[in-house]
Every structure is written in C-alpha cells, then in structure tokens.
Tab-separated table of C-alpha atoms in Angstrom:
chain	number	residue	atom	x	y	z
A	1	MET	CA	47.288	34.264	-16.526
A	2	LYS	CA	44.268	32.590	-18.111
A	3	THR	CA	44.785	29.599	-15.823
A	4	THR	CA	44.818	31.866	-12.760
A	5	ASP	CA	41.628	33.644	-13.870
A	6	THR	CA	39.989	30.267	-14.486
A	7	ASP	CA	41.004	29.127	-10.992
A	8	THR	CA	39.453	32.268	-9.497
A	9	VAL	CA	36.156	31.685	-11.317
A	10	TYR	CA	36.185	27.995	-10.334
A	11	LEU	CA	36.868	28.747	-6.653
A	12	THR	CA	34.151	31.425	-6.586
A	13	GLY	CA	31.622	28.954	-8.001
A	14	LEU	CA	32.737	26.203	-5.643
A	15	GLY	CA	32.401	28.571	-2.690
A	16	LYS	CA	28.785	29.307	-3.668
A	17	VAL	CA	28.023	25.581	-3.886
A	18	ILE	CA	29.532	24.989	-0.423
A	19	LYS	CA	27.461	27.845	1.027
A	20	ALA	CA	24.313	26.337	-0.498
A	21	TYR	CA	25.097	22.963	1.115
A	22	GLU	CA	25.653	24.738	4.441
A	23	GLU	CA	22.233	26.400	4.246
A	24	ILE	CA	20.576	23.065	3.434
A	25	ALA	CA	22.332	21.394	6.387
A	26	ALA	CA	21.292	24.264	8.700
A	27	THR	CA	17.649	23.951	7.598
A	28	ARG	CA	17.646	20.197	8.215
A	29	MET	CA	19.213	20.715	11.635
A	30	ARG	CA	16.368	23.045	12.659
A	31	VAL	CA	13.756	20.509	11.537
A	32	ILE	CA	15.535	17.631	13.300
A	33	ARG	CA	15.897	19.609	16.543
A	34	SER	CA	12.137	20.082	16.602
A	35	GLY	CA	11.657	16.334	16.055
A	36	VAL	CA	14.083	15.503	18.886
A	37	VAL	CA	12.161	17.669	21.373
A	38	LYS	CA	8.729	16.349	20.360
A	39	ASN	CA	9.825	12.701	20.418
A	40	ARG	CA	11.544	13.160	23.797
A	41	GLU	CA	8.311	14.570	25.271
A	42	PHE	CA	6.200	11.759	23.800
A	43	THR	CA	8.524	8.997	25.014
A	44	GLY	CA	8.752	10.589	28.474
A	45	GLN	CA	4.959	10.759	28.851
A	46	LEU	CA	4.620	7.178	27.637
A	47	ASN	CA	7.187	6.089	30.202
A	48	GLN	CA	5.253	7.838	33.003
A	49	ILE	CA	2.112	5.868	32.158
A	50	PHE	CA	4.154	2.661	31.903
A	51	CYS	CA	5.633	3.275	35.371
A	52	LEU	CA	2.145	3.973	36.740
A	53	VAL	CA	0.943	0.596	35.479
A	54	LYS	CA	4.023	-1.224	36.830
A	55	ASN	CA	3.723	0.476	40.219
A	56	SER	CA	0.016	-0.343	40.503
A	57	TYR	CA	0.437	-4.000	39.581
A	58	ILE	CA	3.887	-4.932	40.910
A	59	LYS	CA	3.303	-8.678	41.295
A	60	GLU	CA	1.662	-9.025	37.889
A	61	THR	CA	4.395	-7.049	36.119
A	62	GLN	CA	7.121	-9.094	37.810
A	63	LYS	CA	5.550	-12.282	36.473
A	64	TYR	CA	5.278	-10.663	33.043
A	65	GLN	CA	8.945	-9.627	33.067
A	66	VAL	CA	10.051	-13.155	33.983
A	67	GLN	CA	7.897	-14.540	31.185
A	68	MET	CA	9.300	-12.070	28.646
A	69	LEU	CA	12.873	-12.788	29.749
A	70	ARG	CA	12.364	-16.461	28.931
A	71	GLN	CA	11.340	-15.493	25.387
A	72	LYS	CA	14.576	-13.573	24.769
A	73	ASN	CA	17.516	-15.163	22.960
A	74	GLY	CA	20.080	-14.067	25.564
A	75	ARG	CA	22.138	-12.153	23.003
A	76	ILE	CA	23.175	-8.509	22.643
A	77	ALA	CA	22.399	-6.498	19.513
A	78	ARG	CA	25.011	-3.850	18.726
A	79	ILE	CA	23.922	-1.407	16.020
A	80	PHE	CA	26.338	0.793	14.107
A	81	PHE	CA	24.296	3.770	12.889
A	82	SER	CA	26.126	5.328	9.947
A	83	THR	CA	25.100	7.098	6.715
A	84	ASN	CA	24.586	6.349	3.046
A	85	THR	CA	26.757	9.214	1.772
A	86	GLY	CA	29.857	11.170	2.796
A	87	LEU	CA	30.645	14.814	3.635
A	88	TYR	CA	30.017	14.282	7.353
A	89	GLY	CA	33.542	14.887	8.613
A	90	ASP	CA	35.185	12.304	10.878
A	91	ILE	CA	32.146	11.537	13.063
A	92	ILE	CA	31.304	8.252	11.261
A	93	GLN	CA	34.842	6.919	11.673
A	94	ARG	CA	34.851	7.835	15.381
A	95	ILE	CA	31.535	6.034	15.895
A	96	PHE	CA	32.911	2.957	14.150
A	97	ASN	CA	36.034	2.974	16.341
A	98	LEU	CA	33.828	2.921	19.450
A	99	TYR	CA	31.633	0.222	17.903
A	100	ALA	CA	34.578	-2.017	17.002
A	101	SER	CA	35.969	-1.815	20.547
A	102	ASP	CA	32.690	-3.165	22.015
A	103	LEU	CA	31.934	-5.777	19.348
A	104	LYS	CA	34.583	-8.137	20.712
A	105	ASP	CA	32.023	-9.676	23.087
A	106	ALA	CA	31.147	-13.173	21.832
A	107	SER	CA	27.470	-12.736	22.757
A	108	SER	CA	27.125	-9.668	20.510
A	109	ASP	CA	25.531	-9.636	17.055
A	110	ALA	CA	26.582	-6.995	14.520
A	111	ILE	CA	23.871	-4.859	12.924
A	112	ILE	CA	24.791	-2.152	10.426
A	113	ILE	CA	22.638	0.764	9.264
A	114	GLY	CA	23.830	2.791	6.270
A	115	ARG	CA	25.963	2.029	3.195
A	116	LEU	CA	29.013	3.902	4.481
A	117	GLY	CA	28.990	1.806	7.655
A	118	LYS	CA	28.581	-1.356	5.617
A	119	GLY	CA	31.725	-0.514	3.659
A	120	LEU	CA	33.702	0.241	6.827
A	121	PHE	CA	32.543	-2.976	8.496
A	122	GLU	CA	33.348	-5.211	5.512
A	123	SER	CA	36.816	-3.704	5.086
A	124	TYR	CA	37.617	-4.074	8.803
A	125	TYR	CA	35.947	-7.455	9.482
A	126	LYS	CA	36.694	-9.797	6.605
A	127	GLY	CA	33.935	-12.393	6.314
A	128	LYS	CA	32.275	-11.570	9.660
A	129	LYS	CA	28.515	-12.112	9.735
A	130	TYR	CA	26.266	-9.074	10.141
A	131	THR	CA	22.708	-7.898	9.487
A	132	TYR	CA	22.188	-4.849	7.305
A	133	PHE	CA	19.410	-2.245	7.244
A	134	GLU	CA	19.223	0.889	5.145
A	135	ILE	CA	17.627	4.106	6.401
A	136	ALA	CA	17.445	7.295	4.339
A	137	ASP	CA	19.771	10.082	5.476
A	138	LYS	CA	17.059	12.721	5.047
A	139	GLU	CA	13.705	11.246	6.065
A	140	VAL	CA	13.020	8.040	7.973
A	141	SER	CA	9.834	6.091	7.259
A	142	LEU	CA	7.843	4.349	9.981
A	143	ASP	CA	7.963	1.127	7.955
A	144	GLN	CA	11.763	1.113	8.167
A	145	ILE	CA	11.622	1.635	11.940
A	146	ALA	CA	8.968	-1.084	12.319
A	147	ASN	CA	11.129	-3.614	10.434
A	148	ILE	CA	14.111	-2.910	12.679
A	149	VAL	CA	12.008	-3.065	15.868
A	150	GLU	CA	10.574	-6.430	14.803
A	151	PHE	CA	14.051	-7.799	14.114
A	152	LEU	CA	15.383	-6.595	17.489
A	153	ALA	CA	12.451	-7.909	19.550
A	154	PRO	CA	14.114	-11.234	20.587
A	155	TYR	CA	17.302	-9.584	21.861
A	156	GLU	CA	17.876	-9.276	25.579
A	157	SER	CA	19.813	-6.005	25.194
A	158	VAL	CA	20.102	-3.508	22.354
A	159	TYR	CA	22.866	-0.898	22.053
A	160	VAL	CA	23.056	1.736	19.329
A	161	TYR	CA	26.326	3.447	18.404
A	162	HIS	CA	25.697	6.880	16.945
A	163	GLY	CA	26.691	10.534	16.928
A	164	LEU	CA	25.494	12.912	19.646
A	165	PHE	CA	25.150	16.648	19.066
A	166	LYS	CA	26.886	18.823	21.682
A	167	ASN	CA	27.245	22.055	19.736
A	168	ILE	CA	27.914	23.106	16.164
A	169	LEU	CA	31.634	22.376	16.564
A	170	MET	CA	31.439	19.271	18.765
A	171	GLN	CA	29.776	15.923	18.091
A	172	GLU	CA	30.511	12.874	20.219
A	173	ALA	CA	30.514	9.180	19.353
A	174	VAL	CA	28.294	7.505	21.962
A	175	CYS	CA	26.596	4.201	22.795
A	176	THR	CA	22.923	4.279	23.859
A	177	ASN	CA	20.981	1.448	25.479
A	178	ILE	CA	17.501	1.306	23.918
A	179	SER	CA	16.361	-1.979	25.464
A	180	GLY	CA	12.627	-2.143	26.154
A	181	ASP	CA	12.768	-1.134	29.814
A	182	SER	CA	15.863	1.082	29.728
A	183	LEU	CA	14.173	4.389	30.561
A	184	PRO	CA	14.532	5.444	34.224
A	185	ALA	CA	11.449	5.840	36.390
A	186	PRO	CA	10.176	9.417	36.848
A	187	GLU	CA	11.758	11.298	39.779
A	188	GLU	CA	8.395	12.184	41.324
A	189	LYS	CA	6.546	9.475	43.244
A	190	VAL	CA	4.273	7.456	40.982
A	191	PRO	CA	0.820	6.834	42.493
A	192	THR	CA	-0.954	3.487	42.524
A	193	ARG	CA	-4.323	3.240	40.838
A	194	LYS	CA	-6.851	0.596	39.981
A	195	LEU	CA	-6.995	0.378	36.217
A	196	ILE	CA	-9.152	-1.458	33.717
A	197	PHE	CA	-7.247	-3.188	30.909
A	198	GLU	CA	-8.656	-4.172	27.558
A	199	PRO	CA	-7.940	-6.873	26.545
A	200	LEU	CA	-5.260	-7.987	29.067
A	201	LEU	CA	-2.613	-6.469	31.356
A	202	THR	CA	0.162	-8.486	29.697
A	203	LYS	CA	-0.776	-7.228	26.235
A	204	THR	CA	-0.946	-3.666	27.558
A	205	LEU	CA	2.529	-3.969	29.064
A	206	ARG	CA	3.826	-5.454	25.832
A	207	PHE	CA	2.344	-2.540	23.889
A	208	PHE	CA	4.028	0.005	26.167
A	209	GLU	CA	7.399	-1.740	25.948
A	210	THR	CA	7.197	-1.884	22.150
A	211	GLU	CA	6.152	1.766	21.842
A	212	ILE	CA	8.855	2.931	24.260
A	213	PHE	CA	11.436	0.860	22.386
A	214	SER	CA	10.295	2.350	19.065
A	215	GLY	CA	10.331	5.836	20.577
A	216	LEU	CA	13.876	5.370	21.842
A	217	LEU	CA	15.012	4.101	18.441
A	218	VAL	CA	13.424	7.078	16.669
A	219	HIS	CA	15.040	9.393	19.213
A	220	VAL	CA	18.453	7.891	18.483
A	221	VAL	CA	17.812	8.337	14.745
A	222	PHE	CA	17.048	12.035	15.296
A	223	GLU	CA	20.068	12.497	17.568
A	224	SER	CA	22.282	10.775	15.008
A	225	GLN	CA	20.978	12.942	12.162
A	226	LEU	CA	21.459	16.098	14.234
A	227	ALA	CA	25.071	15.151	14.968
A	228	LYS	CA	25.756	14.220	11.341
A	229	PHE	CA	24.387	17.438	9.876
A	230	SER	CA	26.179	19.586	12.452
A	231	SER	CA	29.386	17.704	11.600
A	232	ARG	CA	28.683	18.343	7.915
A	233	MET	CA	28.176	22.054	8.623
A	234	ALA	CA	31.492	22.243	10.484
A	235	SER	CA	33.279	20.441	7.628
A	236	LEU	CA	31.661	22.651	4.994
A	237	GLU	CA	32.511	25.795	6.952
A	238	GLN	CA	36.142	24.711	7.118
A	239	ALA	CA	36.074	23.940	3.394
A	240	SER	CA	34.507	27.343	2.719
A	241	GLU	CA	37.281	29.090	4.646
A	242	ASN	CA	39.953	27.144	2.751
A	243	ILE	CA	38.315	27.979	-0.577
A	244	GLN	CA	38.168	31.666	0.348
A	245	LYS	CA	41.888	31.636	1.182
A	246	GLU	CA	42.690	29.917	-2.115
A	247	ARG	CA	40.477	32.400	-3.974
A	248	ILE	CA	42.241	35.397	-2.406
A	249	LEU	CA	45.596	33.831	-3.275
A	250	ALA	CA	44.452	33.238	-6.873
A	251	ILE	CA	43.270	36.868	-7.170
A	252	MET	CA	46.610	38.123	-5.822
A	253	GLN	CA	48.522	35.898	-8.250
A	254	SER	CA	46.345	37.081	-11.129
A	255	SER	CA	46.925	40.718	-10.154
A	256	LEU	CA	50.673	40.117	-9.881
A	257	LEU	CA	50.793	38.457	-13.301
A	258	LYS	CA	48.855	41.341	-14.846
A	259	LYS	CA	51.303	43.859	-13.365
A	260	ARG	CA	54.249	41.853	-14.673
A	261	SER	CA	52.652	41.689	-18.109
A	262	MET	CA	52.079	45.452	-18.119
A	263	ASN	CA	55.644	46.113	-16.957
A	264	LYS	CA	56.968	43.838	-19.691
A	265	LYS	CA	54.972	45.682	-22.347
A	266	GLN	CA	56.195	49.033	-21.056
A	267	LEU	CA	59.802	47.834	-21.141
A	268	GLU	CA	59.322	46.536	-24.688
A	269	MET	CA	57.846	49.883	-25.750
A	270	MET	CA	60.744	51.764	-24.148
A	271	ALA	CA	63.272	49.453	-25.814
A	272	GLY	CA	61.540	49.970	-29.156
A	273	SER	CA	61.604	53.717	-28.733
A	274	ARG	CA	65.345	53.720	-28.060
A	275	LEU	CA	65.952	51.446	-31.021
A	276	TRP	CA	64.230	53.831	-33.430
A	277	GLY	CA	65.669	56.867	-31.726
A	278	VAL	CA	62.332	58.225	-30.649
C-alpha cells in the first residue's frame, strides 16, 4: 500500500511539472508568433522595394544577375534545421526523413543545425561530410544568423528543411527555398522610377539580396521554433493525459488495498472474538 501511495504522490508531482512545461511552451509560442508576423511584414516590404529597383533598371539588374551567377559555386545547400534537446515529439524525425530523401543529389552539400540533428545525421550517414552550426532553441542571436548567411553566400540554391506550424495538433515537415531572389514579385504592378544610388546600383542590389536572404532565414527559424514548441505542447498534453489516467488508477488501487486491509482486520477481530467466546 505504501508503494501505491508513493506512486500517487510521484504521479501528482510529475503532472505538475508537465503542466509547467506546457505553460512555458505556450508562452514561447505566443512570442514566436509575434516575431513571425513582424519578420514577414519586414521581408515583404523589403521585397517590394527590391522589385521596384529591378523593374526600374531592368538592363542593369540583368547584367548584375549574370555577374552574380558567375560568382556562385554551382552547388545546392541543403540545411537540416533540428534542435539541441528533445521533448519535441516526432517532428524532428519526420523532417530528417524528408531531408534524407532529397540529399541523394550529388550536387548537394549537407548542413546541419542543432545537436539532435547532428546525432541523427551521423548515425544514418556513416562518415559523410557535413557542415555543422548550432543555434539556441530559445533565442537566436544575429551573430549566429550572420555566420550562416556568410557561409551560404556562394551557393547557387539554398533549401531549408524544417517544421511548419499548421495548428496545435498538426506540424508538417517542409522544405523552403531561401535563395537570394526566391521571393515572388508583388501582385500589384510595380512602377518604374528614377532613383539615385549611393554608392552604386550593384552594391544596392547586393544589399537587398543579402537582407532578403537573411530575412527569409530568420523567418524559417521562427517557423521552425513555432512548429517545435507546438509539437512539444501536443506531446506534453498527451503525457499529461496519460499521467492523469495512471494517477486515477493508482488512487483506485490504493483505495482498494485500504478496503482489503480494513476487511482483513475486521475478519481477524471477528475470529478473535469467536475464539475467546465473546
């Protein structure tokens, strides 16, 4: 009976811990959602200005694009965006499955973000070359983003494999193209204007491409975090329900054992009374 009571106390405490983790995950999700919206607006406005410049100086931008293409290495960067810790459900494994199916291309270079992804990659690909970056699960610094952007600059195409938030119960494993000029042009007609550039048009275009690329990468980071924390919430909620069921079962078992103990004592008392003729 002591063991059953101990189990009940343990399960009650564990349930409180799980609930606390759920609240933390919910708080982080709200913060990340706000970041997703703000970054999406910023990147969209930046892209509108970029399209305005390209539309106003078509010939010049075409020459610039040809020049930039020659500076690329002709390879594809495929980034597996994972985590440093667990408790995120099966979303990381599903992302890796999608990543592994596309990494077969000989022109692709493997790039891993997160310790959990590093472990998965090394266990699946024995001795395969890859580049590793580490980004904090909670907060991402601009220095970390800048280092990754600098590393990816020579690549002709960049694809990120990450989680995408659909709703609290559904997160998808997706692949997103974040190459420098991957954003679509605005639906409304972009006007042509005479603009003054300081110092040069080519440097201005390069700045826009870099900023848009960085914005897209940050957006993917936010989307990935949102999916991971929603997956964690779903996993914790399921764990909380299982713990509650086990707790109820433990309470019922404890109650049953107490009743049996009381019945046994009553029978012993009755037997004693008969023995002494009471």
